[in-house]
XYZ file of C-alpha atoms in Angstrom:
338
model
C 53.678 21.574 55.092
C 49.935 21.453 55.755
C 49.467 22.132 51.989
C 51.125 18.840 51.002
C 48.666 16.968 48.683
C 48.691 13.845 50.864
C 48.017 15.815 54.059
C 45.211 17.805 52.413
C 43.625 14.604 51.095
C 43.794 12.987 54.541
C 42.387 15.967 56.449
C 39.783 16.866 53.817
C 38.670 13.270 53.332
C 38.413 12.501 57.046
C 36.583 15.809 57.618
C 33.967 14.929 54.977
C 33.596 11.430 56.392
C 33.024 12.877 59.861
C 30.267 15.183 58.537
C 28.551 12.204 56.905
C 28.905 10.196 60.091
C 27.358 12.992 62.167
C 24.352 13.122 59.843
C 24.097 9.337 59.886
C 24.290 9.403 63.698
C 21.263 11.715 63.873
C 19.373 9.175 61.765
C 20.724 6.363 63.958
C 19.157 7.937 67.052
C 15.765 8.066 65.275
C 16.107 4.459 64.154
C 16.965 3.239 67.633
C 13.873 5.007 68.988
C 11.323 4.599 66.162
C 12.307 1.658 63.934
C 9.605 -0.987 63.553
C 10.033 -3.182 60.483
C 6.457 -4.498 60.687
C 4.879 -1.023 60.894
C 3.160 0.475 57.815
C 3.287 4.063 59.092
C 4.534 6.951 56.969
C 7.378 7.589 59.459
C 8.624 4.006 59.077
C 8.498 4.317 55.284
C 10.570 7.518 55.412
C 13.076 5.905 57.759
C 13.510 2.949 55.395
C 14.146 5.283 52.429
C 16.642 7.400 54.379
C 18.345 4.305 55.754
C 19.006 2.915 52.293
C 20.505 6.214 51.079
C 22.568 6.932 54.214
C 23.872 3.359 54.461
C 25.110 3.555 50.865
C 26.862 6.903 51.441
C 28.422 5.823 54.752
C 29.533 2.594 53.109
C 31.682 4.502 50.594
C 32.833 7.037 53.218
C 34.106 4.266 55.480
C 35.711 2.645 52.450
C 37.848 5.788 52.179
C 38.732 5.481 55.876
C 39.911 1.910 55.295
C 42.193 2.983 52.432
C 43.363 6.133 54.219
C 45.556 4.045 56.528
C 47.843 3.309 53.581
C 47.601 6.943 52.383
C 48.680 8.074 55.867
C 51.742 5.799 55.822
C 52.559 6.852 52.238
C 52.358 10.532 53.260
C 54.690 9.933 56.225
C 57.203 8.469 53.796
C 56.767 11.392 51.402
C 57.414 14.133 53.992
C 60.352 12.548 55.846
C 63.024 14.328 53.669
C 61.728 17.625 55.096
C 63.099 16.796 58.573
C 66.752 16.858 59.571
C 67.805 13.410 60.767
C 64.783 11.534 59.368
C 65.540 8.521 57.141
C 61.988 7.175 56.754
C 58.447 7.412 58.175
C 59.860 6.736 61.659
C 61.563 10.142 61.546
C 58.299 11.814 60.483
C 56.487 10.191 63.409
C 59.238 11.112 65.874
C 59.067 14.752 64.723
C 55.790 14.985 66.656
C 54.963 12.065 69.020
C 51.214 12.601 68.435
C 51.835 10.934 65.061
C 52.241 7.561 66.766
C 48.832 7.948 68.457
C 47.317 8.930 65.090
C 48.827 5.798 63.497
C 47.444 3.483 66.205
C 43.964 5.058 65.960
C 44.027 4.763 62.154
C 44.808 1.033 62.478
C 41.866 0.703 64.881
C 39.584 2.637 62.479
C 40.771 0.420 59.584
C 39.334 -2.680 61.250
C 36.302 -0.933 62.838
C 35.212 0.697 59.545
C 35.742 -2.496 57.541
C 33.623 -4.459 60.043
C 30.785 -1.947 59.654
C 30.953 -2.342 55.863
C 30.751 -6.126 56.264
C 27.836 -5.768 58.695
C 26.012 -3.442 56.307
C 26.551 -5.830 53.378
C 25.202 -8.737 55.407
C 22.159 -6.749 56.535
C 21.396 -5.793 52.939
C 21.269 -9.474 51.937
C 18.277 -10.148 54.238
C 14.775 -8.965 53.360
C 13.847 -8.105 56.960
C 17.055 -6.074 57.722
C 17.601 -7.796 61.093
C 20.856 -5.940 61.812
C 19.530 -2.413 61.298
C 19.598 -1.433 64.990
C 22.890 -3.226 65.606
C 24.720 -1.525 62.742
C 23.386 1.937 63.630
C 24.295 1.455 67.302
C 27.763 0.523 66.069
C 27.726 3.669 63.919
C 27.231 5.791 67.044
C 30.454 4.311 68.442
C 32.338 4.793 65.179
C 31.540 8.510 64.871
C 33.510 9.711 67.945
C 36.348 7.379 66.967
C 36.613 9.056 63.550
C 36.310 12.451 65.255
C 39.258 11.500 67.475
C 41.204 10.340 64.425
C 40.642 13.703 62.689
C 41.693 15.598 65.833
C 44.932 13.593 66.110
C 45.724 14.057 62.422
C 45.201 17.838 62.625
C 47.268 18.062 65.843
C 50.040 16.006 64.288
C 50.344 17.677 60.881
C 49.672 21.235 62.111
C 52.415 21.071 64.766
C 55.105 19.629 62.486
C 58.109 21.921 62.301
C 60.655 21.426 59.456
C 63.314 23.080 61.643
C 63.126 20.343 64.256
C 65.914 17.757 64.402
C 64.295 14.337 64.668
C 65.712 10.845 65.247
C 65.890 8.084 62.643
C 64.751 4.475 62.859
C 68.262 3.316 63.806
C 67.950 4.863 67.261
C 64.400 3.574 67.910
C 64.526 0.009 66.522
C 67.885 -0.879 68.019
C 68.478 -4.039 70.036
C 70.826 -2.081 72.295
C 68.326 0.709 73.007
C 65.464 1.042 75.495
C 61.677 0.984 75.117
C 59.182 -1.406 73.510
C 60.590 -1.005 69.981
C 64.082 -1.851 71.207
C 62.762 -4.849 73.168
C 61.059 -6.184 70.014
C 64.218 -5.631 67.974
C 66.162 -7.541 70.626
C 64.010 -10.697 70.463
C 65.877 -13.810 69.352
C 65.100 -14.190 65.599
C 65.300 -18.000 65.734
C 62.527 -18.275 68.348
C 60.369 -15.714 66.541
C 60.730 -17.691 63.306
C 59.476 -20.833 65.077
C 56.496 -18.905 66.503
C 55.742 -17.180 63.178
C 55.761 -20.303 61.010
C 54.057 -22.349 63.750
C 51.133 -19.893 63.836
C 51.005 -19.799 60.029
C 50.730 -23.604 59.954
C 48.045 -23.516 62.674
C 46.032 -20.983 60.645
C 46.256 -23.114 57.518
C 45.121 -26.192 59.466
C 42.187 -24.375 61.069
C 41.142 -22.939 57.689
C 41.094 -26.456 56.208
C 39.000 -27.762 59.159
C 36.586 -24.808 58.874
C 36.201 -25.573 55.167
C 35.305 -29.198 55.918
C 33.226 -28.780 59.088
C 30.626 -26.261 60.305
C 31.387 -26.361 64.050
C 31.225 -22.812 65.536
C 34.223 -23.407 67.827
C 36.399 -23.902 64.746
C 35.345 -20.443 63.452
C 36.077 -18.856 66.828
C 39.470 -20.603 66.935
C 40.358 -19.477 63.405
C 39.451 -15.847 64.167
C 41.399 -15.892 67.435
C 44.412 -17.420 65.680
C 44.167 -14.743 62.964
C 44.246 -11.947 65.566
C 47.219 -13.534 67.371
C 49.022 -14.030 64.040
C 48.544 -10.317 63.254
C 50.415 -9.288 66.417
C 53.068 -11.986 65.988
C 53.601 -10.998 62.336
C 54.168 -7.326 63.197
C 56.701 -8.371 65.844
C 58.310 -10.746 63.327
C 58.729 -7.905 60.814
C 60.812 -6.051 63.403
C 62.552 -9.142 64.754
C 63.749 -10.960 61.613
C 61.773 -10.335 58.378
C 63.221 -6.834 57.935
C 66.763 -8.153 58.549
C 66.521 -10.548 55.602
C 65.054 -7.905 53.281
C 67.711 -5.313 54.215
C 70.403 -8.019 54.434
C 71.733 -6.328 57.574
C 71.726 -7.981 61.041
C 71.113 -4.662 62.842
C 68.467 -2.949 60.664
C 65.008 -3.634 62.157
C 62.914 -0.711 60.829
C 59.383 -1.734 59.678
C 58.988 1.448 57.571
C 62.058 1.359 55.315
C 60.346 -1.567 53.560
C 58.049 1.034 51.982
C 60.878 2.812 50.180
C 61.926 2.602 46.524
C 65.336 1.146 47.498
C 63.544 -2.029 48.558
C 61.077 -2.135 45.653
C 58.172 -0.800 47.795
C 57.892 -4.368 49.089
C 56.305 -3.135 52.313
C 53.027 -2.215 50.593
C 52.049 -5.712 49.333
C 53.512 -7.163 52.546
C 51.305 -5.065 54.844
C 48.255 -5.279 52.546
C 48.545 -9.075 52.777
C 48.712 -8.962 56.569
C 45.954 -6.404 57.205
C 43.448 -7.758 54.655
C 44.158 -11.356 55.684
C 43.590 -10.468 59.358
C 40.371 -8.602 58.572
C 38.790 -11.549 56.745
C 40.091 -14.053 59.309
C 38.181 -12.428 62.177
C 34.844 -12.264 60.303
C 33.835 -15.968 60.610
C 34.171 -15.999 64.408
C 32.867 -12.480 64.983
C 29.689 -13.068 62.959
C 28.853 -16.486 64.454
C 26.376 -14.961 66.992
C 24.456 -13.398 64.068
C 23.287 -16.880 63.066
C 20.550 -16.455 65.674
C 18.675 -14.524 62.951
C 16.972 -17.118 60.695
C 17.154 -14.872 57.615
C 20.965 -14.679 57.909
C 21.969 -18.291 58.549
C 22.221 -19.315 54.890
C 23.967 -16.065 53.865
C 26.569 -16.264 56.654
C 27.342 -19.904 55.885
C 27.702 -19.006 52.182
C 29.996 -16.059 52.920
C 32.113 -17.938 55.470
C 33.862 -19.919 52.756
C 34.629 -16.744 50.819
C 36.017 -15.087 53.975
C 38.147 -18.148 54.748
C 39.501 -18.306 51.202
C 40.223 -14.557 51.066
C 41.971 -14.622 54.454
C 44.064 -17.591 53.379
C 45.060 -15.988 50.035
C 46.249 -12.750 51.692
C 48.017 -14.557 54.545
C 49.806 -16.740 51.984
C 50.788 -13.566 50.106
C 52.260 -12.139 53.316
C 54.132 -15.323 54.239
C 55.491 -15.764 50.689
C 56.824 -12.187 50.529
C 58.331 -12.516 54.017
C 59.891 -15.908 53.246
C 61.273 -15.183 49.756
C 64.521 -13.467 50.930
C 64.923 -16.046 53.703
C 64.803 -18.950 51.256
C 66.328 -17.460 48.097
C 68.416 -14.521 49.407
C 72.169 -14.527 49.958
C 71.931 -13.246 53.543
C 72.063 -15.880 56.319
C 71.117 -14.632 59.797
C 72.143 -17.912 61.455
C 75.775 -16.921 60.868
C 75.362 -14.271 63.580
C 75.549 -14.964 67.329
C 72.139 -13.428 68.206
C 70.253 -15.938 66.052
């Protein structure tokens, strides 16, 4: 099983990224100790040359880490027929519980790596590179995180046994079961719909205010609302969005959406949510960086692009989630639990 193309790509790609990160970390330690932008020494000149090269390489390496989240989920879907009892990626994850930890860490790396790429882009737009020490300090935190991700992936894939009998999503995401997944599946869909669409309306309103006004508290509020919407949206997928797509009042699985039977609708749905969330947290997170004079204009210019991108992807997510609710034949309100 370890020779599956998706597994080899994940392990090989993450291994190469980790090697690049280790080399970049050695440079980061030198930068934190020796960097002086106003120095004309030969050492400073060499550091600037190496920094430009390493930042470019790490930029692309972390880009792979961002995309590898979707490759990981795709691979889980691909290998699930190899396990007895597995109906989707949930069965693959249940075949070795370490897989759930690997998934959570990959989601964390998705956002952490994307934020470094954004930080690096912003630093490159200023002539005095004011974020050089900040982004390399951040790099030192990212390296062990990617090392942990590689360890979890190896532990998960290496210990998978095709002979094992695993459980399907029906036993995990069941309103009558126990555990967090069952609790989420048991939430009243009507209340979750009110919360989901209420937060979506709040996000749209805050985006409009941020577009019109430059107050920092509006940026912080928009980013906070985006993070809360991310959690609420994932819960909503389990609570009611999946029910309308499957047209079954008891089928809550968030992974079956990725299958051919449902038109692979899960991929654009989750891309909309994850990319929208990423760009929604940038305006608030980067507000403190306006203390650098060389970045004020660039951040204010980029803020509108971040707001627009976040809004486009959130709208994509809400439209895909709402289409079967509005135009489908299934009506959840006909059932008592609504």
